mmCIF file of C-alpha atoms in Angstrom:
data_model
loop_
_atom_site.group_PDB
_atom_site.id
_atom_site.type_symbol
_atom_site.label_atom_id
_atom_site.label_comp_id
_atom_site.label_asym_id
_atom_site.label_seq_id
_atom_site.Cartn_x
_atom_site.Cartn_y
_atom_site.Cartn_z
ATOM 1 C CA MET A 1 160.658 85.743 89.586
ATOM 2 C CA GLN A 2 161.910 82.798 87.600
ATOM 3 C CA ALA A 3 161.540 82.469 83.840
ATOM 4 C CA LEU A 4 158.934 79.922 82.803
ATOM 5 C CA PRO A 5 158.603 78.016 79.558
ATOM 6 C CA PRO A 6 155.728 79.332 77.435
ATOM 7 C CA LEU A 7 152.477 78.105 78.917
ATOM 8 C CA LYS A 8 148.993 78.803 77.608
ATOM 9 C CA PHE A 9 146.907 80.476 80.266
ATOM 10 C CA ASP A 10 143.218 80.846 79.386
ATOM 11 C CA SER A 11 141.284 84.088 78.905
ATOM 12 C CA ASN A 12 141.007 84.378 82.705
ATOM 13 C CA GLY A 13 144.764 83.946 83.091
ATOM 14 C CA LEU A 14 144.397 80.418 84.471
ATOM 15 C CA ILE A 15 145.791 77.004 83.645
ATOM 16 C CA PRO A 16 144.303 73.756 85.015
ATOM 17 C CA ALA A 17 146.586 71.666 87.213
ATOM 18 C CA ILE A 18 145.953 67.972 87.817
ATOM 19 C CA VAL A 19 147.363 66.917 91.184
ATOM 20 C CA GLN A 20 148.533 63.317 91.481
ATOM 21 C CA ASP A 21 150.014 61.464 94.447
ATOM 22 C CA ALA A 22 153.608 60.721 93.446
ATOM 23 C CA GLU A 23 153.746 57.555 95.505
ATOM 24 C CA THR A 24 150.344 55.931 94.883
ATOM 25 C CA ASP A 25 149.629 57.558 91.468
ATOM 26 C CA GLU A 26 146.121 58.358 92.700
ATOM 27 C CA VAL A 27 144.629 61.464 91.084
ATOM 28 C CA LEU A 28 143.789 63.770 93.997
ATOM 29 C CA MET A 29 142.208 66.917 92.574
ATOM 30 C CA LEU A 30 142.031 69.443 89.761
ATOM 31 C CA ALA A 31 142.685 73.082 90.560
ATOM 32 C CA TYR A 32 143.723 76.202 88.685
ATOM 33 C CA MET A 33 146.884 78.285 88.755
ATOM 34 C CA ASN A 34 147.606 81.762 87.561
ATOM 35 C CA GLN A 35 151.147 82.989 86.884
ATOM 36 C CA GLU A 36 151.599 84.142 90.462
ATOM 37 C CA SER A 37 150.436 80.896 92.071
ATOM 38 C CA LEU A 38 152.671 78.917 89.740
ATOM 39 C CA GLN A 39 155.648 81.096 90.641
ATOM 40 C CA LEU A 40 154.879 80.663 94.346
ATOM 41 C CA SER A 41 154.582 76.906 93.857
ATOM 42 C CA LEU A 42 157.960 76.750 92.151
ATOM 43 C CA GLN A 43 159.523 79.031 94.730
ATOM 44 C CA HIS A 44 158.235 77.195 97.806
ATOM 45 C CA GLY A 45 157.976 73.648 96.446
ATOM 46 C CA GLU A 46 154.379 73.375 97.634
ATOM 47 C CA THR A 47 151.145 73.855 95.683
ATOM 48 C CA TYR A 48 149.545 77.291 95.467
ATOM 49 C CA PHE A 49 146.412 77.772 93.389
ATOM 50 C CA TRP A 50 144.021 80.484 92.324
ATOM 51 C CA SER A 51 140.644 79.915 93.933
ATOM 52 C CA ARG A 52 137.976 80.775 91.378
ATOM 53 C CA SER A 53 135.205 80.743 94.008
ATOM 54 C CA ARG A 54 137.064 82.985 96.441
ATOM 55 C CA SER A 55 138.957 84.958 93.771
ATOM 56 C CA GLY A 56 142.189 84.730 95.683
ATOM 57 C CA LEU A 57 145.504 82.981 96.038
ATOM 58 C CA TRP A 58 145.240 79.738 97.918
ATOM 59 C CA HIS A 59 148.158 77.938 99.551
ATOM 60 C CA LYS A 60 146.867 74.378 99.702
ATOM 61 C CA GLY A 61 147.036 73.191 103.302
ATOM 62 C CA ALA A 62 147.629 76.640 104.829
ATOM 63 C CA THR A 63 144.594 76.114 107.065
ATOM 64 C CA SER A 64 144.303 72.321 107.230
ATOM 65 C CA GLY A 65 148.009 71.564 107.378
ATOM 66 C CA ASN A 66 147.558 69.234 104.414
ATOM 67 C CA VAL A 67 150.188 70.842 102.218
ATOM 68 C CA GLN A 68 151.318 69.164 99.023
ATOM 69 C CA ARG A 69 155.071 68.977 98.527
ATOM 70 C CA ILE A 70 155.848 69.125 94.824
ATOM 71 C CA VAL A 71 157.824 66.221 93.427
ATOM 72 C CA GLU A 72 157.528 66.954 89.697
ATOM 73 C CA ILE A 73 155.580 69.189 87.309
ATOM 74 C CA SER A 74 154.860 68.148 83.731
ATOM 75 C CA ILE A 75 153.303 70.093 80.851
ATOM 76 C CA ASP A 76 151.057 68.548 78.248
ATOM 77 C CA CYS A 77 151.635 68.632 74.494
ATOM 78 C CA ASP A 78 149.484 71.759 74.076
ATOM 79 C CA ALA A 79 151.138 73.504 77.060
ATOM 80 C CA ASP A 80 147.689 74.303 78.430
ATOM 81 C CA THR A 81 147.529 71.829 81.327
ATOM 82 C CA LEU A 82 149.894 70.977 84.178
ATOM 83 C CA LEU A 83 150.343 67.637 85.917
ATOM 84 C CA ILE A 84 151.745 68.083 89.399
ATOM 85 C CA ARG A 85 152.995 65.028 91.245
ATOM 86 C CA VAL A 86 153.042 65.624 94.975
ATOM 87 C CA ASP A 87 153.785 64.160 98.364
ATOM 88 C CA PRO A 88 150.633 65.125 100.295
ATOM 89 C CA ALA A 89 150.731 65.725 104.059
ATOM 90 C CA GLY A 90 147.093 64.628 104.365
ATOM 91 C CA PRO A 91 143.795 64.296 102.493
ATOM 92 C CA ALA A 92 143.430 66.465 99.400
ATOM 93 C CA CYS A 93 139.687 66.951 99.740
ATOM 94 C CA HIS A 94 137.926 69.372 102.058
ATOM 95 C CA THR A 95 135.500 66.500 102.826
ATOM 96 C CA GLY A 96 138.346 64.591 104.453
ATOM 97 C CA ASN A 97 138.585 62.118 101.606
ATOM 98 C CA ARG A 98 142.078 61.312 100.379
ATOM 99 C CA THR A 99 141.045 62.308 96.866
ATOM 100 C CA CYS A 100 138.337 64.660 95.607
ATOM 101 C CA PHE A 101 137.280 61.920 93.158
ATOM 102 C CA TYR A 102 135.561 59.676 95.696
ATOM 103 C CA ARG A 103 132.220 59.358 93.877
ATOM 104 C CA GLU A 104 131.565 57.177 90.907
ATOM 105 C CA LEU A 105 129.367 58.420 88.068
ATOM 106 C CA ARG A 106 126.676 55.869 87.417
ATOM 107 C CA ALA A 107 124.845 56.171 84.138
ATOM 108 C CA MET B 1 119.410 59.774 76.610
ATOM 109 C CA GLN B 2 120.289 58.602 80.100
ATOM 110 C CA ALA B 3 119.744 60.684 83.227
ATOM 111 C CA LEU B 4 122.961 62.075 84.667
ATOM 112 C CA PRO B 5 123.696 63.146 88.221
ATOM 113 C CA PRO B 6 123.928 66.923 88.476
ATOM 114 C CA LEU B 7 127.243 68.044 87.036
ATOM 115 C CA LYS B 8 128.541 71.592 86.801
ATOM 116 C CA PHE B 9 129.300 72.474 83.215
ATOM 117 C CA ASP B 10 131.070 75.812 82.768
ATOM 118 C CA SER B 11 129.744 78.888 80.952
ATOM 119 C CA ASN B 12 130.719 77.238 77.659
ATOM 120 C CA GLY B 13 128.812 74.082 78.560
ATOM 121 C CA LEU B 14 132.007 72.116 79.172
ATOM 122 C CA ILE B 15 133.458 70.040 81.988
ATOM 123 C CA PRO B 16 137.143 69.034 82.155
ATOM 124 C CA ALA B 17 137.864 65.309 82.059
ATOM 125 C CA ILE B 18 141.142 63.869 83.320
ATOM 126 C CA VAL B 19 141.948 60.632 81.512
ATOM 127 C CA GLN B 20 143.969 58.064 83.444
ATOM 128 C CA ASP B 21 145.207 54.632 82.392
ATOM 129 C CA ALA B 22 143.252 52.172 84.546
ATOM 130 C CA GLU B 23 146.060 49.641 84.541
ATOM 131 C CA THR B 24 149.192 51.759 84.978
ATOM 132 C CA ASP B 25 147.528 54.764 86.733
ATOM 133 C CA GLU B 26 149.438 57.060 84.379
ATOM 134 C CA VAL B 27 147.643 60.352 83.677
ATOM 135 C CA LEU B 28 147.239 60.456 79.911
ATOM 136 C CA MET B 29 145.517 63.731 78.994
ATOM 137 C CA LEU B 30 143.016 66.401 79.922
ATOM 138 C CA ALA B 31 140.128 67.087 77.552
ATOM 139 C CA TYR B 32 136.681 68.632 77.738
ATOM 140 C CA MET B 33 133.215 67.157 77.457
ATOM 141 C CA ASN B 34 129.847 68.743 76.823
ATOM 142 C CA GLN B 35 126.574 66.998 77.692
ATOM 143 C CA GLU B 36 126.395 65.306 74.312
ATOM 144 C CA SER B 37 129.941 63.918 74.360
ATOM 145 C CA LEU B 38 129.401 62.631 77.893
ATOM 146 C CA GLN B 39 126.181 60.905 76.812
ATOM 147 C CA LEU B 40 127.965 59.366 73.821
ATOM 148 C CA SER B 41 130.805 58.212 76.085
ATOM 149 C CA LEU B 42 128.368 56.528 78.449
ATOM 150 C CA GLN B 43 126.407 55.033 75.589
ATOM 151 C CA HIS B 44 129.383 53.602 73.708
ATOM 152 C CA GLY B 45 131.808 52.961 76.573
ATOM 153 C CA GLU B 46 134.544 54.901 74.784
ATOM 154 C CA THR B 47 135.677 58.502 75.252
ATOM 155 C CA TYR B 48 134.075 61.270 73.225
ATOM 156 C CA PHE B 49 135.120 64.869 73.823
ATOM 157 C CA TRP B 50 134.316 68.363 72.652
ATOM 158 C CA SER B 51 137.242 69.770 70.723
ATOM 159 C CA ARG B 52 137.577 73.434 71.644
ATOM 160 C CA SER B 53 140.005 74.102 68.781
ATOM 161 C CA ARG B 54 137.839 72.435 66.151
ATOM 162 C CA SER B 55 134.495 73.268 67.792
ATOM 163 C CA GLY B 56 133.171 69.801 67.220
ATOM 164 C CA LEU B 57 132.530 66.417 68.732
ATOM 165 C CA TRP B 58 135.585 64.224 68.813
ATOM 166 C CA HIS B 59 135.551 60.465 69.204
ATOM 167 C CA LYS B 60 139.014 59.790 70.585
ATOM 168 C CA GLY B 61 140.742 57.284 68.311
ATOM 169 C CA ALA B 62 138.230 57.548 65.449
ATOM 170 C CA THR B 63 141.094 58.404 63.103
ATOM 171 C CA SER B 64 144.118 56.890 64.838
ATOM 172 C CA GLY B 65 142.432 53.753 66.120
ATOM 173 C CA ASN B 66 143.637 54.625 69.593
ATOM 174 C CA VAL B 67 140.241 54.518 71.249
ATOM 175 C CA GLN B 68 139.932 54.616 75.024
ATOM 176 C CA ARG B 69 137.609 52.023 76.517
ATOM 177 C CA ILE B 70 136.032 53.436 79.662
ATOM 178 C CA VAL B 71 136.579 51.442 82.839
ATOM 179 C CA GLU B 72 135.227 53.916 85.410
ATOM 180 C CA ILE B 73 134.143 57.549 85.665
ATOM 181 C CA SER B 74 134.408 59.482 88.923
ATOM 182 C CA ILE B 75 133.147 62.962 89.830
ATOM 183 C CA ASP B 76 134.994 65.302 92.160
ATOM 184 C CA CYS B 77 133.566 66.865 95.323
ATOM 185 C CA ASP B 78 132.490 70.017 93.459
ATOM 186 C CA ALA B 79 130.978 68.009 90.572
ATOM 187 C CA ASP B 80 132.883 70.191 88.127
ATOM 188 C CA THR B 81 135.575 67.732 87.014
ATOM 189 C CA LEU B 82 135.520 64.144 85.774
ATOM 190 C CA LEU B 83 138.170 61.474 86.215
ATOM 191 C CA ILE B 84 137.903 58.823 83.519
ATOM 192 C CA ARG B 85 139.878 55.626 83.941
ATOM 193 C CA VAL B 86 140.403 53.911 80.613
ATOM 194 C CA ASP B 87 141.928 50.977 78.824
ATOM 195 C CA PRO B 88 143.679 52.721 75.897
ATOM 196 C CA ALA B 89 144.171 50.950 72.572
ATOM 197 C CA GLY B 90 147.327 52.986 71.903
ATOM 198 C CA PRO B 91 149.106 56.251 72.706
ATOM 199 C CA ALA B 92 146.906 59.062 74.014
ATOM 200 C CA CYS B 93 148.977 61.858 72.492
ATOM 201 C CA HIS B 94 148.890 63.009 68.888
ATOM 202 C CA THR B 95 152.709 63.173 69.094
ATOM 203 C CA GLY B 96 152.778 59.391 69.515
ATOM 204 C CA ASN B 97 153.705 59.630 73.182
ATOM 205 C CA ARG B 98 151.817 57.322 75.540
ATOM 206 C CA THR B 99 150.796 60.347 77.601
ATOM 207 C CA CYS B 100 150.385 64.012 76.675
ATOM 208 C CA PHE B 101 152.410 64.893 79.804
ATOM 209 C CA TYR B 102 155.797 63.869 78.440
ATOM 210 C CA ARG B 103 157.611 67.135 79.179
ATOM 211 C CA GLU B 104 158.850 68.216 82.562
ATOM 212 C CA LEU B 105 158.535 71.845 83.617
ATOM 213 C CA ARG B 106 161.901 73.052 84.788
ATOM 214 C CA ALA B 107 161.938 76.196 86.841
#
């Protein structure tokens, strides 16, 4: 296990991670990491998350093949959010859309 | 009050909002909205958030002048995260940095 800079995980032990395409700068998704998924991400250079709905570790792309190779991880000023720039092997969204943010909110 | 599409607010009544510069595509910050701050944002065309640390409504830029004019709001596939593309009047971060994600995580 590698040493990490102090990060603020929430009361459930999670930190939100914004995933952005490193080439197009498109925001792809928001997911959550716990300490273990962050360590796995750093170790393997691909994104691992904690699935809140399935209560389990989730290697993004393990089933679909659409892994996300990590290019860079940044921390925000409060150290309670991560920004992960990736090189995605395919669509980020389970709907097949390139990004999960494919719907516009209309007031 | 305008009708909103169904959004999933968490057990605290909040939804995370990723703020992205609409011109440069830079991710600027992550903040949280409740129903009221989202309504105010839609009404005024500028970002309003719920400050978890101060437990109060927060009009971004009210003090600093660095308001964020809203260009577009998208919802993710799960309807539990917003992506807000903005035209910022100045730096997003209270540190004076253009983005809150100015530090790289080094493993």
